[in-house]
Each structure stands twice: as C-alpha cells, then as structure tokens.
Amino acid sequence: MNKETLTLIVDHIREIAPGVRHIGFRRQDGKTLVVKPGQFITLLLPSEGEEVVRRNYSIATIPASSDPEVEIDLIEIALTYVNHGFASERLFSIKTGETLDMMGPSGRLLFFHEHKPPRRLILVATGTGVSPYRAMLPQLARFLTEDNTREIVLLFGIRTPHHVLYHDDFVTFAQQNQRFSFHCCYSREMPSNPSVCDHAGYVQTFLQTFPLEAAEDIVYLCGNPAMVDEAYTHLKACQFSIHTVRREKYLSAR
Ligand SMILES: Cc1cc2nc3c(=O)[nH]c(=O)nc-3n(C[C@H](O)[C@H](O)[C@H](O)COP(=O)(O)OP(=O)(O)OC[C@H]3O[C@@H](n4cnc5c(N)ncnc54)[C@H](O)[C@@H]3O)c2cc1C
C-alpha cells in the first residue's frame, strides 16, 4: 500500500439505491491518483479519542483506458449503509466540499495480467461488491475483443430490483459486448416482469446451479463475507483452486 496520507474533497454525492450512496472525491492537491482497477482506498476517519478509524472502499471509477495501471482524477466509491456503523454514520452525513484523509490504493482483486487468460470470466458480487468490476470495464472490454471465443458472466446478488447498482453502465456494456451476460439474483423481491436473467434467492445459491468449467473459468468473488465463503466452498468442490478464484471480503478493518 502507498503509505502516504492524501486529502480528498467530496466532489459529489448521489443515492444510487435505497441505503447505498455513491461518493465522488478529488484530491485536494489537484493531482490524479494512480490506481490498478479493482483496488480500494482506505479512508481515515477521526474518532472521539486519539484513534483514527480505517475503512476500506473499492474504487468504482471507470478509467479512460484499459491499461493495468491508470490515472484517475475522480475517485468514486459506493457505500452501503450499515446500521450504527462508525463509517456509515460519518459518510452518510458528509457534504460536498468536506475533506477526508485516505491511504492507498491497495488490494489484489486485480484483472489478471500474469497468467494465461481463461476462456471465461465469472464475476460474482453482492451489493457494492460490484464496484471493482465497474472499474475493470475497459479491461473487460479488451479481454473480449482480443479473442472472440471469450465470455464474461456477471452474477449480481442484491435485495430488490431497486438495488441494481450502476445498472446503466452494465446494461450499456452488455449492449456493446455480446459475449457479456448479466444475471441478477434477488434475495427479497423479484422484478414484476422478470427476464430469463432474473433469479430469486441468493447469488451463491444460483452459482450452485450455474454450469462451471474449472479448466476454462476464472471466478472473482467480491462483497458479503458469507457469500464469498459459501461460493468458494462450492467452487473448491468443483475443482477450482486458489489460482482460479479471486476473493475480496467486505469486512471492517481492525
Ligand atoms: C477490501 C475491502 C473493500 C471494501 N469495499 C467496500 C465498498 O466498496 N463499499 C462498502 O459499502 N463497503 C466496503 N467494504 C466494507 C467497509 O470497509 C466497512 O466494513 C463497512 O462500510 C462497514 O463499516 P462501518 O464502520 O459503517 O460499520 P462497523 O462500525 O464496522 O460495523 C457496525 C456493525 O455492523 C456489522 N457490519 C459491518 N459491515 C456490515 C455489512 N456490510 N452488513 C451488515 N452488517 C455489517 C459489524 O459486524 C458491526 O456489528 C470493504 C471492505 C474491505 C475489506
């Protein structure tokens, strides 16, 4: 991780779903931030005592290029409100123009460069766990255009149809990239007119019915820790290994 502390200014705030806020920051010094899509920032939140509380948030910004390392001037995150959560209370009351300190970026949920690309990528997320995939969209487009046998499947776990985060970005991506498909799994409420890509229940339950190919697929899991653990248990039973599954669990830093 980059240990330097940077100060961010809140540029804009949007409610993107019930209990989910999108916040765009810029660096106070006016510089860009160098990131690898898929990484997160660590916000440093002052508390009443001396201690600074650290919380990690995936960078959701769609970069301008498909390079493995990019410069961004707008640092976007999506944040789920957690009842009485320390950071949630602070970040759901923050206003445009206020400042916050951060460290990073860091994280290893990156689009792979070092290994032979798989034929198919399966991206599994719950809620704001979709943010790193949004940041990877240019790399995902490149992955598809480099070889016309490749496919990408996004399996998105959410509560209701109102919780499909960054819907327009993924729908536009699907329209522009025919070998990208997008399934939503609703744990509480289905759409009134469901399509063949809408499913009732948890995304990890849907994954168990999804035809997997351990020799051809790489799976990414991001978001709720229980989802990541249950999905990984299933993937191991299907002959996947730590080399073919990438995981990021959304836990509070200690
Ligand atoms: C690498 C990484 C990336 C992350 N990226 C994101 C992101 O992009 N967006 C995002 O919203 N979060 C993200 N998180 C989670 C985030 O860092 C915080 O843990 C989260 O915002 C809750 O912090 P809090 O201070 O509000 O709650 P806390 O004060 O830490 O928790 C309050 C209570 O709520 C429980 N709790 C904590 N999180 C949840 C939850 N998600 N659902 C239900 N109960 C919970 C705790 O166990 C505790 O009892 C990420 C975590 C990691 C490790």
Coordinates of C-alpha atoms and ligand atoms in Angstrom, one line a residue:
M1 CA 0.0 0.0 0.0
N2 CA 1.0 3.6 -0.6
K3 CA 1.6 4.8 3.0
E4 CA 1.3 8.5 2.1
T5 CA -1.8 10.2 3.5
L6 CA -3.7 12.1 0.9
T7 CA -6.6 14.6 1.5
L8 CA -9.7 14.2 -0.6
I9 CA -12.5 16.7 -1.2
V10 CA -16.1 15.4 -1.7
D11 CA -17.0 16.4 -5.3
H12 CA -20.5 14.9 -5.5
I13 CA -22.8 12.6 -3.7
R14 CA -25.7 10.5 -5.2
E15 CA -28.1 8.0 -3.7
I16 CA -27.9 5.1 -6.2
A17 CA -30.2 2.7 -4.3
P18 CA -32.0 2.5 -1.0
G19 CA -29.3 2.7 1.6
V20 CA -26.5 3.0 -1.0
R21 CA -24.6 6.2 -1.6
H22 CA -22.1 6.9 -4.4
I23 CA -19.5 9.5 -3.4
G24 CA -17.1 11.1 -5.9
F25 CA -13.9 12.6 -4.4
R26 CA -11.0 14.6 -5.9
R27 CA -7.6 15.0 -4.4
Q28 CA -7.2 18.3 -2.6
D29 CA -3.8 18.9 -4.2
G30 CA -5.4 18.7 -7.6
K31 CA -3.3 15.7 -8.7
T32 CA -4.5 12.4 -10.2
L33 CA -4.4 9.1 -8.3
V34 CA -2.6 6.2 -9.9
V35 CA -4.6 3.0 -9.4
K36 CA -4.9 -0.5 -10.7
P37 CA -8.6 -1.2 -11.4
G38 CA -10.0 -3.4 -8.7
Q39 CA -8.1 -1.7 -5.9
F40 CA -9.6 0.0 -2.8
I41 CA -8.8 3.1 -0.9
T42 CA -8.5 3.3 2.9
L43 CA -10.4 6.2 4.4
L44 CA -9.0 7.5 7.7
L45 CA -11.9 8.7 9.9
P46 CA -11.2 10.6 13.1
S47 CA -12.9 9.3 16.2
E48 CA -13.5 11.0 19.5
G49 CA -10.3 9.6 21.0
E50 CA -6.8 9.8 19.5
E51 CA -7.5 6.8 17.3
V52 CA -8.2 7.1 13.6
V53 CA -10.7 4.5 12.3
R54 CA -9.8 2.9 9.0
R55 CA -12.3 1.6 6.5
N56 CA -11.7 0.3 3.0
Y57 CA -13.8 1.1 -0.1
S58 CA -13.4 -0.3 -3.6
I59 CA -12.7 2.3 -6.3
A60 CA -15.7 2.2 -8.7
T61 CA -14.3 4.8 -11.2
I62 CA -14.4 3.7 -14.8
P63 CA -11.0 4.7 -16.1
A64 CA -10.4 6.2 -19.5
S65 CA -8.1 3.3 -20.7
S66 CA -7.8 -0.5 -20.4
D67 CA -4.2 -0.2 -19.1
P68 CA -3.4 -2.2 -15.9
E69 CA -2.4 1.0 -14.2
V70 CA -4.3 4.2 -14.8
E71 CA -4.5 7.8 -13.5
I72 CA -7.9 8.9 -12.3
D73 CA -8.9 12.4 -11.2
L74 CA -12.3 11.4 -9.8
I75 CA -12.2 8.7 -7.1
E76 CA -15.7 7.2 -6.9
I77 CA -16.9 4.7 -4.2
A78 CA -20.3 3.1 -3.5
L79 CA -21.1 2.7 0.2
T80 CA -23.8 0.6 1.8
Y81 CA -25.3 2.0 5.0
V82 CA -24.7 -0.3 8.0
N83 CA -26.9 0.4 11.0
H84 CA -24.9 2.3 13.6
G85 CA -21.7 1.6 11.7
F86 CA -19.0 4.0 12.5
A87 CA -18.0 4.9 9.0
S88 CA -21.6 4.6 7.7
E89 CA -22.8 7.3 10.1
R90 CA -19.9 9.6 9.1
L91 CA -20.1 9.0 5.4
F92 CA -23.9 9.2 5.2
S93 CA -23.8 12.7 6.8
I94 CA -20.8 14.1 4.8
K95 CA -21.4 17.0 2.5
T96 CA -20.0 18.2 -0.8
G97 CA -16.8 20.2 -0.3
E98 CA -15.9 18.5 3.0
T99 CA -12.5 16.8 3.3
L100 CA -11.3 13.3 4.4
D101 CA -7.9 11.7 4.5
M102 CA -7.1 8.4 2.7
M103 CA -4.3 6.0 2.2
G104 CA -3.7 3.6 -0.7
P105 CA -4.8 2.5 -3.1
S106 CA -4.1 -1.1 -2.4
G107 CA -5.6 -4.6 -2.9
R108 CA -5.1 -7.6 -5.1
L109 CA -8.5 -8.2 -6.7
L110 CA -7.0 -7.1 -10.0
F111 CA -7.7 -8.1 -13.5
F112 CA -5.0 -10.8 -14.1
H113 CA -2.0 -10.0 -16.3
E114 CA 0.4 -12.5 -15.1
H115 CA -1.4 -15.7 -16.1
K116 CA -2.7 -17.2 -19.3
P117 CA -6.1 -15.6 -19.8
P118 CA -9.0 -18.0 -19.2
R119 CA -11.7 -18.6 -21.8
R120 CA -14.4 -17.3 -19.4
L121 CA -14.5 -14.9 -16.5
I122 CA -17.3 -15.3 -13.9
L123 CA -17.7 -12.2 -11.8
V124 CA -19.8 -12.7 -8.6
A125 CA -20.8 -9.7 -6.4
T126 CA -23.2 -8.8 -3.7
G127 CA -24.2 -5.2 -3.4
T128 CA -21.3 -2.7 -3.6
G129 CA -19.0 -5.7 -4.3
V130 CA -19.8 -4.8 -8.0
S131 CA -17.7 -1.6 -7.7
P132 CA -14.3 -3.2 -8.7
Y133 CA -15.9 -4.8 -11.7
R134 CA -17.2 -1.4 -12.8
A135 CA -13.7 -0.1 -12.5
M136 CA -12.5 -3.0 -14.7
L137 CA -15.0 -2.4 -17.5
P138 CA -12.4 -1.1 -20.1
Q139 CA -10.1 -4.1 -19.3
L140 CA -13.1 -6.5 -19.6
A141 CA -14.0 -5.0 -23.0
R142 CA -10.4 -5.5 -24.1
F143 CA -10.5 -9.1 -22.8
L144 CA -13.5 -9.8 -25.0
T145 CA -12.2 -8.1 -28.1
E146 CA -8.8 -9.8 -28.0
D147 CA -10.4 -13.3 -28.6
N148 CA -13.9 -14.0 -29.9
T149 CA -14.2 -17.3 -28.0
R150 CA -14.0 -15.5 -24.7
E151 CA -17.0 -14.8 -22.4
I152 CA -17.8 -12.8 -19.2
V153 CA -20.7 -13.5 -16.9
L154 CA -21.7 -11.2 -14.1
L155 CA -23.7 -12.8 -11.3
F156 CA -25.0 -10.0 -9.1
G157 CA -26.7 -10.6 -5.7
I158 CA -29.0 -7.8 -4.5
R159 CA -32.1 -7.5 -2.3
T160 CA -34.6 -6.0 -4.7
P161 CA -34.7 -4.6 -8.3
H162 CA -34.1 -1.1 -6.7
H163 CA -30.6 -2.3 -5.6
V164 CA -29.1 -3.0 -9.1
L165 CA -26.1 -0.7 -8.7
Y166 CA -24.6 1.0 -11.8
H167 CA -27.4 -0.6 -13.8
D168 CA -26.9 1.7 -16.9
D169 CA -23.1 1.1 -17.0
F170 CA -23.5 -2.7 -17.1
V171 CA -26.5 -2.6 -19.5
T172 CA -24.6 -0.4 -21.9
F173 CA -21.6 -2.7 -21.6
A174 CA -23.8 -5.7 -22.4
Q175 CA -25.2 -3.9 -25.4
Q176 CA -21.7 -3.1 -26.7
N177 CA -20.2 -6.6 -25.8
Q178 CA -22.2 -9.5 -27.0
R179 CA -20.3 -12.1 -25.0
F180 CA -21.0 -10.4 -21.7
S181 CA -24.1 -11.6 -19.8
F182 CA -25.6 -10.3 -16.6
H183 CA -27.7 -12.2 -14.1
C184 CA -29.4 -10.6 -11.1
C185 CA -30.3 -12.7 -8.0
Y186 CA -32.8 -11.1 -5.7
S187 CA -32.9 -12.2 -2.1
R188 CA -36.0 -10.3 -1.1
E189 CA -38.1 -9.1 -4.1
M190 CA -38.2 -10.1 -7.7
P191 CA -38.9 -7.6 -10.5
S192 CA -42.6 -7.5 -11.5
N193 CA -41.7 -8.7 -15.1
P194 CA -38.6 -10.9 -14.6
S195 CA -36.4 -11.8 -17.6
V196 CA -34.6 -15.0 -18.0
C197 CA -31.6 -13.3 -16.4
D198 CA -33.5 -12.6 -13.1
H199 CA -33.5 -15.2 -10.4
A200 CA -35.0 -15.5 -6.9
G201 CA -32.6 -16.2 -4.0
Y202 CA -29.0 -15.7 -3.0
V203 CA -26.3 -15.4 -5.7
Q204 CA -24.3 -18.2 -4.1
T205 CA -27.3 -20.5 -4.4
F206 CA -27.7 -19.6 -8.1
L207 CA -23.9 -20.3 -8.6
Q208 CA -24.6 -23.9 -7.5
T209 CA -26.9 -24.3 -10.4
F210 CA -24.6 -22.5 -12.9
P211 CA -22.6 -24.7 -15.3
L212 CA -18.9 -24.2 -14.4
E213 CA -15.8 -25.4 -16.1
A214 CA -12.9 -25.5 -13.7
A215 CA -10.4 -25.8 -16.7
E216 CA -11.7 -22.8 -18.5
D217 CA -13.1 -20.4 -15.9
I218 CA -11.6 -17.8 -13.5
V219 CA -14.1 -16.7 -10.9
Y220 CA -14.0 -13.5 -8.9
L221 CA -16.0 -13.2 -5.7
C222 CA -16.5 -9.8 -4.0
G223 CA -18.7 -8.5 -1.2
N224 CA -20.5 -10.1 1.7
P225 CA -18.1 -12.5 3.5
A226 CA -20.7 -15.2 3.9
M227 CA -21.3 -15.2 0.1
V228 CA -17.6 -15.3 -0.6
D229 CA -17.1 -18.3 1.8
E230 CA -20.1 -20.3 0.6
A231 CA -19.3 -19.7 -3.0
Y232 CA -15.6 -20.6 -2.5
T233 CA -16.6 -23.9 -0.8
H234 CA -18.8 -24.8 -3.8
L235 CA -16.0 -23.8 -6.2
K236 CA -13.4 -26.0 -4.4
A237 CA -15.9 -28.9 -4.7
C238 CA -16.0 -28.2 -8.4
Q239 CA -12.1 -28.5 -8.7
F240 CA -11.4 -24.7 -8.6
S241 CA -8.3 -23.7 -6.6
I242 CA -6.8 -20.5 -5.2
H243 CA -5.2 -19.9 -8.6
T244 CA -8.6 -19.8 -10.4
V245 CA -10.7 -18.0 -7.7
R246 CA -10.0 -14.4 -6.6
R247 CA -11.7 -13.2 -3.5
E248 CA -12.4 -9.9 -1.6
K249 CA -14.4 -10.0 1.5
Y250 CA -16.0 -6.7 2.7
L251 CA -15.1 -6.7 6.4
S252 CA -14.3 -3.7 8.6
A253 CA -10.6 -3.2 9.1
R254 CA -9.4 -3.6 12.7
Ligands
LIG1 C1 -11.1 -4.6 0.7 C2 -12.4 -4.1 1.2 C3 -13.2 -3.3 0.4 C4 -14.4 -2.8 0.8 N1 -15.2 -2.1 -0.1 C5 -16.4 -1.6 0.3 C6 -17.2 -0.9 -0.6 O1 -16.8 -0.6 -1.8 N2 -18.4 -0.5 -0.2 C7 -18.9 -0.7 1.1 O2 -20.0 -0.3 1.4 N3 -18.1 -1.4 2.0 C8 -16.9 -1.8 1.6 N4 -16.1 -2.5 2.5 C9 -16.6 -2.7 3.9 C10 -16.2 -1.3 4.6 O3 -14.8 -1.2 4.8 C11 -16.9 -1.3 6.1 O4 -16.6 -2.5 6.7 C12 -18.4 -1.0 6.0 O5 -18.6 0.2 5.4 C13 -18.9 -1.0 7.5 O6 -18.2 -0.1 8.2 P1 -18.9 0.8 9.4 O7 -17.8 1.4 10.1 O8 -20.0 1.6 8.9 O9 -19.5 -0.4 10.3 P2 -18.8 -1.0 11.6 O10 -18.8 0.0 12.7 O11 -17.5 -1.6 11.2 O12 -19.8 -2.2 12.0 C14 -21.0 -2.0 12.7 C15 -21.7 -3.3 12.9 O13 -22.3 -3.7 11.7 C16 -21.7 -5.0 11.3 N5 -21.4 -4.9 9.9 C17 -20.3 -4.4 9.3 N6 -20.4 -4.4 7.9 C18 -21.6 -4.9 7.7 C19 -22.3 -5.2 6.5 N7 -21.8 -5.0 5.3 N8 -23.6 -5.7 6.6 C20 -24.1 -5.9 7.8 N9 -23.5 -5.7 9.0 C21 -22.3 -5.2 8.9 C22 -20.5 -5.2 12.2 O14 -20.2 -6.5 12.4 C23 -20.8 -4.4 13.4 O15 -21.6 -5.2 14.3 C24 -14.9 -3.1 2.1 C25 -14.1 -3.8 3.0 C26 -12.9 -4.3 2.5 C27 -12.1 -5.2 3.4

